[in-house]
Amino acid sequence: MIKCLIIDDEPLAVELLEDFVSKVPALKLIATCSNAIEASTILQTNKVDLIFSDIEMPDFSGIEFIKSLDVKPLFIFTTAYSHYAVEGFNLNAVDYLVKPIPFHRFLKAVNRAQELFLLKNEEPKQVAQTQDSPNFIFVKSDYENIKLNFEDIKYFEGLKDYIKIFSTSHKPILTLSNFKKIEEKLPRDTFIRVHRSYIVSLKYINSVQRNRILIDNVRIPIGQNYKDEFIRRIGG
């Protein structure tokens, strides 16, 4: 269960969010607050995993409230004003919902929060598992197994049944494999899938240009299904 808190000074907005939360089995509503001061009191005595917060409120704004937290739960901004969106995402908001909020849009934001919640709670386990993991992989190409250090790999390109690997230590390597097998071997803190045909190393990204990534002089597309997670990983 994801324990959540609603902060909004509009009773009708609170009522709507309460109704939406009640329809999602994974969510458990801890409390509702009309301002950030009340919310601070709730956080002192309750564990909260996810905050739904309005932005323009009495005393201080939802953005100011989130900035004031030393330990930040996951949070989703709910507001009637779209012009705060950039600032909201710069704070690593899970999502930014503009009122009036349709249920399908609320559900999409919650699903994203649930994925992040699961990842967050799996992190200690993953760290423990990877402490003794190798920092390299072996890939078969032609008649040999080639050792590639993770730190040298720039990106992977999918070519039907083959994967082409670009690195600083070898010329491009072609191996008979698929992305599922490759992804299982890669450290998640270094590599990210950005397209159905590309996995890239965050280390070697030179710049991001709209829907493309530049590595060296190669422009790699960012697929629509991977864009949100990529933006989250690079900090908005």
PDB file of C-alpha atoms in Angstrom:
ATOM      1  CA  MET A   1       0.000   0.000   0.000  1.00  0.00           C
ATOM      2  CA  ILE A   2       1.159   3.516  -0.847  1.00  0.00           C
ATOM      3  CA  LYS A   3       0.298   5.867   1.997  1.00  0.00           C
ATOM      4  CA  CYS A   4      -0.741   9.229   0.632  1.00  0.00           C
ATOM      5  CA  LEU A   5      -1.565  12.751   1.801  1.00  0.00           C
ATOM      6  CA  ILE A   6      -3.758  15.351   0.069  1.00  0.00           C
ATOM      7  CA  ILE A   7      -2.993  19.070   0.488  1.00  0.00           C
ATOM      8  CA  ASP A   8      -5.446  21.557  -1.014  1.00  0.00           C
ATOM      9  CA  ASP A   9      -7.336  24.590   0.269  1.00  0.00           C
ATOM     10  CA  GLU A  10     -10.322  23.946  -2.026  1.00  0.00           C
ATOM     11  CA  PRO A  11     -12.840  21.534  -0.417  1.00  0.00           C
ATOM     12  CA  LEU A  12     -14.212  20.409  -3.782  1.00  0.00           C
ATOM     13  CA  ALA A  13     -10.720  19.591  -5.022  1.00  0.00           C
ATOM     14  CA  VAL A  14     -10.030  17.574  -1.859  1.00  0.00           C
ATOM     15  CA  GLU A  15     -13.331  15.746  -2.261  1.00  0.00           C
ATOM     16  CA  LEU A  16     -12.501  14.818  -5.865  1.00  0.00           C
ATOM     17  CA  LEU A  17      -9.035  13.537  -4.974  1.00  0.00           C
ATOM     18  CA  GLU A  18     -10.443  11.547  -2.047  1.00  0.00           C
ATOM     19  CA  ASP A  19     -12.879   9.894  -4.453  1.00  0.00           C
ATOM     20  CA  PHE A  20     -10.087   9.135  -6.947  1.00  0.00           C
ATOM     21  CA  VAL A  21      -7.838   7.682  -4.217  1.00  0.00           C
ATOM     22  CA  SER A  22     -10.658   5.429  -2.990  1.00  0.00           C
ATOM     23  CA  LYS A  23     -10.897   3.891  -6.465  1.00  0.00           C
ATOM     24  CA  VAL A  24      -7.234   2.799  -6.527  1.00  0.00           C
ATOM     25  CA  PRO A  25      -6.573  -0.283  -4.338  1.00  0.00           C
ATOM     26  CA  ALA A  26      -2.839   0.457  -4.109  1.00  0.00           C
ATOM     27  CA  LEU A  27      -3.458   3.806  -2.358  1.00  0.00           C
ATOM     28  CA  LYS A  28      -4.251   4.399   1.318  1.00  0.00           C
ATOM     29  CA  LEU A  29      -5.270   7.923   2.333  1.00  0.00           C
ATOM     30  CA  ILE A  30      -3.607   8.988   5.597  1.00  0.00           C
ATOM     31  CA  ALA A  31      -5.061  12.502   5.868  1.00  0.00           C
ATOM     32  CA  THR A  32      -6.207  15.627   4.030  1.00  0.00           C
ATOM     33  CA  CYS A  33      -4.941  19.137   4.811  1.00  0.00           C
ATOM     34  CA  SER A  34      -5.985  22.604   3.726  1.00  0.00           C
ATOM     35  CA  ASN A  35      -2.489  24.079   3.949  1.00  0.00           C
ATOM     36  CA  ALA A  36       1.185  23.203   4.175  1.00  0.00           C
ATOM     37  CA  ILE A  37       1.442  23.918   7.915  1.00  0.00           C
ATOM     38  CA  GLU A  38      -1.129  21.226   8.678  1.00  0.00           C
ATOM     39  CA  ALA A  39       0.710  18.898   6.315  1.00  0.00           C
ATOM     40  CA  SER A  40       3.996  19.436   8.170  1.00  0.00           C
ATOM     41  CA  THR A  41       2.329  18.308  11.395  1.00  0.00           C
ATOM     42  CA  ILE A  42       0.973  15.183   9.712  1.00  0.00           C
ATOM     43  CA  LEU A  43       4.409  14.296   8.327  1.00  0.00           C
ATOM     44  CA  GLN A  44       5.957  14.522  11.796  1.00  0.00           C
ATOM     45  CA  THR A  45       3.753  11.724  13.115  1.00  0.00           C
ATOM     46  CA  ASN A  46       2.932   9.636  10.030  1.00  0.00           C
ATOM     47  CA  LYS A  47       4.853   7.841   7.312  1.00  0.00           C
ATOM     48  CA  VAL A  48       3.738   9.212   3.956  1.00  0.00           C
ATOM     49  CA  ASP A  49       4.876   7.744   0.638  1.00  0.00           C
ATOM     50  CA  LEU A  50       3.049  10.044  -1.789  1.00  0.00           C
ATOM     51  CA  ILE A  51       1.789  13.634  -1.551  1.00  0.00           C
ATOM     52  CA  PHE A  52      -0.865  15.208  -3.787  1.00  0.00           C
ATOM     53  CA  SER A  53      -0.281  18.946  -3.356  1.00  0.00           C
ATOM     54  CA  ASP A  54      -1.933  22.064  -4.706  1.00  0.00           C
ATOM     55  CA  ILE A  55       0.495  24.896  -5.466  1.00  0.00           C
ATOM     56  CA  GLU A  56      -1.211  28.198  -4.689  1.00  0.00           C
ATOM     57  CA  MET A  57      -2.254  27.983  -1.022  1.00  0.00           C
ATOM     58  CA  PRO A  58      -2.328  30.276   2.038  1.00  0.00           C
ATOM     59  CA  ASP A  59       0.865  30.907   4.031  1.00  0.00           C
ATOM     60  CA  PHE A  60       3.247  29.266   1.565  1.00  0.00           C
ATOM     61  CA  SER A  61       2.916  27.445  -1.717  1.00  0.00           C
ATOM     62  CA  GLY A  62       3.070  23.754  -2.461  1.00  0.00           C
ATOM     63  CA  ILE A  63       6.391  24.294  -4.227  1.00  0.00           C
ATOM     64  CA  GLU A  64       7.839  26.074  -1.191  1.00  0.00           C
ATOM     65  CA  PHE A  65       6.514  23.295   1.034  1.00  0.00           C
ATOM     66  CA  ILE A  66       8.174  20.527  -1.016  1.00  0.00           C
ATOM     67  CA  LYS A  67      11.439  22.486  -1.085  1.00  0.00           C
ATOM     68  CA  SER A  68      11.355  22.745   2.712  1.00  0.00           C
ATOM     69  CA  LEU A  69      11.278  18.976   3.259  1.00  0.00           C
ATOM     70  CA  ASP A  70      14.599  17.358   4.151  1.00  0.00           C
ATOM     71  CA  VAL A  71      13.257  13.938   3.216  1.00  0.00           C
ATOM     72  CA  LYS A  72      10.880  14.182   0.296  1.00  0.00           C
ATOM     73  CA  PRO A  73       8.201  11.549  -0.343  1.00  0.00           C
ATOM     74  CA  LEU A  74       7.058  11.069  -3.918  1.00  0.00           C
ATOM     75  CA  PHE A  75       4.800  13.969  -4.855  1.00  0.00           C
ATOM     76  CA  ILE A  76       2.335  14.988  -7.545  1.00  0.00           C
ATOM     77  CA  PHE A  77       1.302  18.603  -8.030  1.00  0.00           C
ATOM     78  CA  THR A  78      -2.403  19.306  -8.616  1.00  0.00           C
ATOM     79  CA  THR A  79      -3.138  22.865  -9.697  1.00  0.00           C
ATOM     80  CA  ALA A  80      -5.268  25.085 -11.884  1.00  0.00           C
ATOM     81  CA  TYR A  81      -2.167  26.829 -13.237  1.00  0.00           C
ATOM     82  CA  SER A  82       0.017  25.264 -15.909  1.00  0.00           C
ATOM     83  CA  HIS A  83       2.804  27.866 -15.725  1.00  0.00           C
ATOM     84  CA  TYR A  84       4.342  26.193 -12.659  1.00  0.00           C
ATOM     85  CA  ALA A  85       5.003  22.969 -14.577  1.00  0.00           C
ATOM     86  CA  VAL A  86       8.693  23.557 -15.314  1.00  0.00           C
ATOM     87  CA  GLU A  87       9.484  24.451 -11.716  1.00  0.00           C
ATOM     88  CA  GLY A  88       7.488  21.445 -10.558  1.00  0.00           C
ATOM     89  CA  PHE A  89       9.418  19.018 -12.726  1.00  0.00           C
ATOM     90  CA  ASN A  90      12.707  20.641 -11.715  1.00  0.00           C
ATOM     91  CA  LEU A  91      11.867  19.451  -8.211  1.00  0.00           C
ATOM     92  CA  ASN A  92      11.483  15.922  -9.628  1.00  0.00           C
ATOM     93  CA  ALA A  93       7.713  15.799  -9.274  1.00  0.00           C
ATOM     94  CA  VAL A  94       6.254  12.468 -10.332  1.00  0.00           C
ATOM     95  CA  ASP A  95       3.660  14.333 -12.367  1.00  0.00           C
ATOM     96  CA  TYR A  96       1.880  17.663 -12.758  1.00  0.00           C
ATOM     97  CA  LEU A  97      -1.916  17.508 -12.996  1.00  0.00           C
ATOM     98  CA  VAL A  98      -3.861  20.545 -14.197  1.00  0.00           C
ATOM     99  CA  LYS A  99      -7.395  21.005 -12.846  1.00  0.00           C
ATOM    100  CA  PRO A 100     -10.030  19.920 -13.665  1.00  0.00           C
ATOM    101  CA  ILE A 101      -8.340  16.534 -13.377  1.00  0.00           C
ATOM    102  CA  PRO A 102      -9.905  13.609 -15.282  1.00  0.00           C
ATOM    103  CA  PHE A 103      -9.649  10.238 -13.585  1.00  0.00           C
ATOM    104  CA  HIS A 104      -7.668   8.613 -16.418  1.00  0.00           C
ATOM    105  CA  ARG A 105      -5.000  11.318 -16.068  1.00  0.00           C
ATOM    106  CA  PHE A 106      -4.914  10.854 -12.287  1.00  0.00           C
ATOM    107  CA  LEU A 107      -4.524   7.102 -12.767  1.00  0.00           C
ATOM    108  CA  LYS A 108      -1.634   7.558 -15.189  1.00  0.00           C
ATOM    109  CA  ALA A 109       0.191   9.697 -12.605  1.00  0.00           C
ATOM    110  CA  VAL A 110      -0.480   7.164  -9.840  1.00  0.00           C
ATOM    111  CA  ASN A 111       0.800   4.287 -11.982  1.00  0.00           C
ATOM    112  CA  ARG A 112       4.023   6.218 -12.515  1.00  0.00           C
ATOM    113  CA  ALA A 113       4.273   6.882  -8.774  1.00  0.00           C
ATOM    114  CA  GLN A 114       3.697   3.196  -8.057  1.00  0.00           C
ATOM    115  CA  GLU A 115       6.552   2.196 -10.377  1.00  0.00           C
ATOM    116  CA  LEU A 116       8.891   4.661  -8.647  1.00  0.00           C
ATOM    117  CA  PHE A 117       7.709   3.494  -5.220  1.00  0.00           C
ATOM    118  CA  LEU A 118       8.545  -0.115  -6.078  1.00  0.00           C
ATOM    119  CA  LEU A 119      11.947   0.857  -7.469  1.00  0.00           C
ATOM    120  CA  LYS A 120      12.695   2.944  -4.394  1.00  0.00           C
ATOM    121  CA  ASN A 121      11.881   0.086  -2.053  1.00  0.00           C
ATOM    122  CA  GLU A 122      13.862  -2.428  -4.091  1.00  0.00           C
ATOM    123  CA  GLU A 123      17.038  -0.287  -4.140  1.00  0.00           C
ATOM    124  CA  PRO A 124      18.640  -1.665  -0.925  1.00  0.00           C
ATOM    125  CA  LYS A 125      18.147  -5.196  -2.204  1.00  0.00           C
ATOM    126  CA  GLN A 126      19.604  -4.316  -5.586  1.00  0.00           C
ATOM    127  CA  VAL A 127      22.637  -2.642  -4.033  1.00  0.00           C
ATOM    128  CA  ALA A 128      23.309  -5.689  -1.902  1.00  0.00           C
ATOM    129  CA  GLN A 129      23.059  -7.939  -4.927  1.00  0.00           C
ATOM    130  CA  THR A 130      25.357  -5.821  -7.101  1.00  0.00           C
ATOM    131  CA  GLN A 131      28.142  -5.034  -4.639  1.00  0.00           C
ATOM    132  CA  ASP A 132      30.099  -8.102  -5.781  1.00  0.00           C
ATOM    133  CA  SER A 133      28.845  -8.022  -9.367  1.00  0.00           C
ATOM    134  CA  PRO A 134      31.406  -7.702 -12.163  1.00  0.00           C
ATOM    135  CA  ASN A 135      31.934  -4.335 -13.830  1.00  0.00           C
ATOM    136  CA  PHE A 136      32.119  -5.915 -17.272  1.00  0.00           C
ATOM    137  CA  ILE A 137      30.317  -8.272 -19.633  1.00  0.00           C
ATOM    138  CA  PHE A 138      31.470 -10.822 -22.177  1.00  0.00           C
ATOM    139  CA  VAL A 139      29.780 -10.753 -25.578  1.00  0.00           C
ATOM    140  CA  LYS A 140      30.187 -13.305 -28.307  1.00  0.00           C
ATOM    141  CA  SER A 141      31.149 -11.990 -31.720  1.00  0.00           C
ATOM    142  CA  ASP A 142      32.150 -14.257 -34.583  1.00  0.00           C
ATOM    143  CA  TYR A 143      34.317 -16.931 -32.927  1.00  0.00           C
ATOM    144  CA  GLU A 144      35.424 -15.141 -29.788  1.00  0.00           C
ATOM    145  CA  ASN A 145      34.081 -13.844 -26.480  1.00  0.00           C
ATOM    146  CA  ILE A 146      34.981 -10.193 -26.037  1.00  0.00           C
ATOM    147  CA  LYS A 147      35.261  -8.555 -22.634  1.00  0.00           C
ATOM    148  CA  LEU A 148      33.754  -5.071 -22.391  1.00  0.00           C
ATOM    149  CA  ASN A 149      34.028  -2.871 -19.307  1.00  0.00           C
ATOM    150  CA  PHE A 150      30.773  -1.054 -18.530  1.00  0.00           C
ATOM    151  CA  GLU A 151      32.597   2.249 -18.199  1.00  0.00           C
ATOM    152  CA  ASP A 152      33.789   1.962 -21.822  1.00  0.00           C
ATOM    153  CA  ILE A 153      30.406   1.232 -23.418  1.00  0.00           C
ATOM    154  CA  LYS A 154      28.724   4.219 -25.081  1.00  0.00           C
ATOM    155  CA  TYR A 155      25.502   2.701 -26.396  1.00  0.00           C
ATOM    156  CA  PHE A 156      23.770  -0.370 -27.834  1.00  0.00           C
ATOM    157  CA  GLU A 157      21.838  -0.392 -31.106  1.00  0.00           C
ATOM    158  CA  GLY A 158      19.302  -3.104 -31.892  1.00  0.00           C
ATOM    159  CA  LEU A 159      19.372  -4.613 -35.398  1.00  0.00           C
ATOM    160  CA  LYS A 160      16.657  -7.291 -35.598  1.00  0.00           C
ATOM    161  CA  ASP A 161      18.255 -10.398 -34.015  1.00  0.00           C
ATOM    162  CA  TYR A 162      21.590  -8.670 -33.431  1.00  0.00           C
ATOM    163  CA  ILE A 163      22.885  -5.900 -31.189  1.00  0.00           C
ATOM    164  CA  LYS A 164      25.628  -3.513 -32.214  1.00  0.00           C
ATOM    165  CA  ILE A 165      27.779  -2.273 -29.333  1.00  0.00           C
ATOM    166  CA  PHE A 166      29.728   0.987 -29.509  1.00  0.00           C
ATOM    167  CA  SER A 167      32.525   1.559 -27.023  1.00  0.00           C
ATOM    168  CA  THR A 168      35.759   3.457 -26.505  1.00  0.00           C
ATOM    169  CA  SER A 169      37.859   0.295 -26.316  1.00  0.00           C
ATOM    170  CA  HIS A 170      36.808  -1.593 -29.476  1.00  0.00           C
ATOM    171  CA  LYS A 171      35.510  -0.969 -32.938  1.00  0.00           C
ATOM    172  CA  PRO A 172      31.711  -1.584 -33.151  1.00  0.00           C
ATOM    173  CA  ILE A 173      30.892  -5.157 -32.110  1.00  0.00           C
ATOM    174  CA  LEU A 174      27.985  -7.148 -33.555  1.00  0.00           C
ATOM    175  CA  THR A 175      26.578  -9.880 -31.317  1.00  0.00           C
ATOM    176  CA  LEU A 176      23.630 -12.258 -31.645  1.00  0.00           C
ATOM    177  CA  SER A 177      21.449 -11.242 -28.694  1.00  0.00           C
ATOM    178  CA  ASN A 178      18.395  -9.212 -27.641  1.00  0.00           C
ATOM    179  CA  PHE A 179      17.822  -6.217 -25.401  1.00  0.00           C
ATOM    180  CA  LYS A 180      16.174  -8.223 -22.644  1.00  0.00           C
ATOM    181  CA  LYS A 181      19.302 -10.333 -22.109  1.00  0.00           C
ATOM    182  CA  ILE A 182      21.584  -7.304 -22.336  1.00  0.00           C
ATOM    183  CA  GLU A 183      19.506  -5.163 -19.945  1.00  0.00           C
ATOM    184  CA  GLU A 184      19.610  -7.860 -17.262  1.00  0.00           C
ATOM    185  CA  LYS A 185      23.405  -7.589 -17.185  1.00  0.00           C
ATOM    186  CA  LEU A 186      23.731  -3.798 -17.175  1.00  0.00           C
ATOM    187  CA  PRO A 187      23.952  -1.597 -14.031  1.00  0.00           C
ATOM    188  CA  ARG A 188      20.773   0.466 -13.838  1.00  0.00           C
ATOM    189  CA  ASP A 189      22.496   3.528 -12.455  1.00  0.00           C
ATOM    190  CA  THR A 190      24.629   3.836 -15.607  1.00  0.00           C
ATOM    191  CA  PHE A 191      22.508   2.651 -18.540  1.00  0.00           C
ATOM    192  CA  ILE A 192      18.985   3.498 -19.669  1.00  0.00           C
ATOM    193  CA  ARG A 193      16.752   2.319 -22.499  1.00  0.00           C
ATOM    194  CA  VAL A 194      15.681   5.359 -24.530  1.00  0.00           C
ATOM    195  CA  HIS A 195      14.144   3.675 -27.578  1.00  0.00           C
ATOM    196  CA  ARG A 196      13.069   0.193 -28.605  1.00  0.00           C
ATOM    197  CA  SER A 197      16.330   0.044 -30.570  1.00  0.00           C
ATOM    198  CA  TYR A 198      18.738   1.875 -28.228  1.00  0.00           C
ATOM    199  CA  ILE A 199      20.247   1.609 -24.758  1.00  0.00           C
ATOM    200  CA  VAL A 200      22.670   4.397 -23.850  1.00  0.00           C
ATOM    201  CA  SER A 201      25.223   5.116 -21.158  1.00  0.00           C
ATOM    202  CA  LEU A 202      24.342   8.291 -19.256  1.00  0.00           C
ATOM    203  CA  LYS A 203      28.079   8.943 -18.944  1.00  0.00           C
ATOM    204  CA  TYR A 204      28.567   9.530 -22.679  1.00  0.00           C
ATOM    205  CA  ILE A 205      25.567  11.766 -23.423  1.00  0.00           C
ATOM    206  CA  ASN A 206      26.874  15.067 -24.793  1.00  0.00           C
ATOM    207  CA  SER A 207      23.514  16.825 -25.032  1.00  0.00           C
ATOM    208  CA  VAL A 208      19.762  16.328 -25.388  1.00  0.00           C
ATOM    209  CA  GLN A 209      18.100  17.990 -28.364  1.00  0.00           C
ATOM    210  CA  ARG A 210      14.304  17.796 -28.196  1.00  0.00           C
ATOM    211  CA  ASN A 211      13.593  14.128 -28.894  1.00  0.00           C
ATOM    212  CA  ARG A 212      17.185  13.131 -29.596  1.00  0.00           C
ATOM    213  CA  ILE A 213      20.342  12.370 -27.653  1.00  0.00           C
ATOM    214  CA  LEU A 214      23.746  13.309 -28.965  1.00  0.00           C
ATOM    215  CA  ILE A 215      26.639  10.928 -28.293  1.00  0.00           C
ATOM    216  CA  ASP A 216      29.756  11.952 -30.184  1.00  0.00           C
ATOM    217  CA  ASN A 217      28.272  12.925 -33.553  1.00  0.00           C
ATOM    218  CA  VAL A 218      25.485  10.322 -33.461  1.00  0.00           C
ATOM    219  CA  ARG A 219      21.879  11.447 -32.946  1.00  0.00           C
ATOM    220  CA  ILE A 220      19.917   8.785 -31.079  1.00  0.00           C
ATOM    221  CA  PRO A 221      16.089   9.066 -30.991  1.00  0.00           C
ATOM    222  CA  ILE A 222      14.154   9.096 -27.716  1.00  0.00           C
ATOM    223  CA  GLY A 223      11.068   6.894 -28.030  1.00  0.00           C
ATOM    224  CA  GLN A 224       7.765   8.240 -26.690  1.00  0.00           C
ATOM    225  CA  ASN A 225       7.358   5.234 -24.360  1.00  0.00           C
ATOM    226  CA  TYR A 226      10.766   5.895 -22.774  1.00  0.00           C
ATOM    227  CA  LYS A 227      10.752   9.704 -22.670  1.00  0.00           C
ATOM    228  CA  ASP A 228       9.235  10.242 -19.199  1.00  0.00           C
ATOM    229  CA  GLU A 229      11.638   7.888 -17.462  1.00  0.00           C
ATOM    230  CA  PHE A 230      14.599   9.381 -19.341  1.00  0.00           C
ATOM    231  CA  ILE A 231      13.642  12.927 -18.313  1.00  0.00           C
ATOM    232  CA  ARG A 232      13.276  11.785 -14.713  1.00  0.00           C
ATOM    233  CA  ARG A 233      16.692  10.151 -14.746  1.00  0.00           C
ATOM    234  CA  ILE A 234      18.484  13.230 -16.075  1.00  0.00           C
ATOM    235  CA  GLY A 235      16.695  15.487 -13.603  1.00  0.00           C
ATOM    236  CA  GLY A 236      14.122  17.169 -15.830  1.00  0.00           C
TER     237      GLY A 236
END
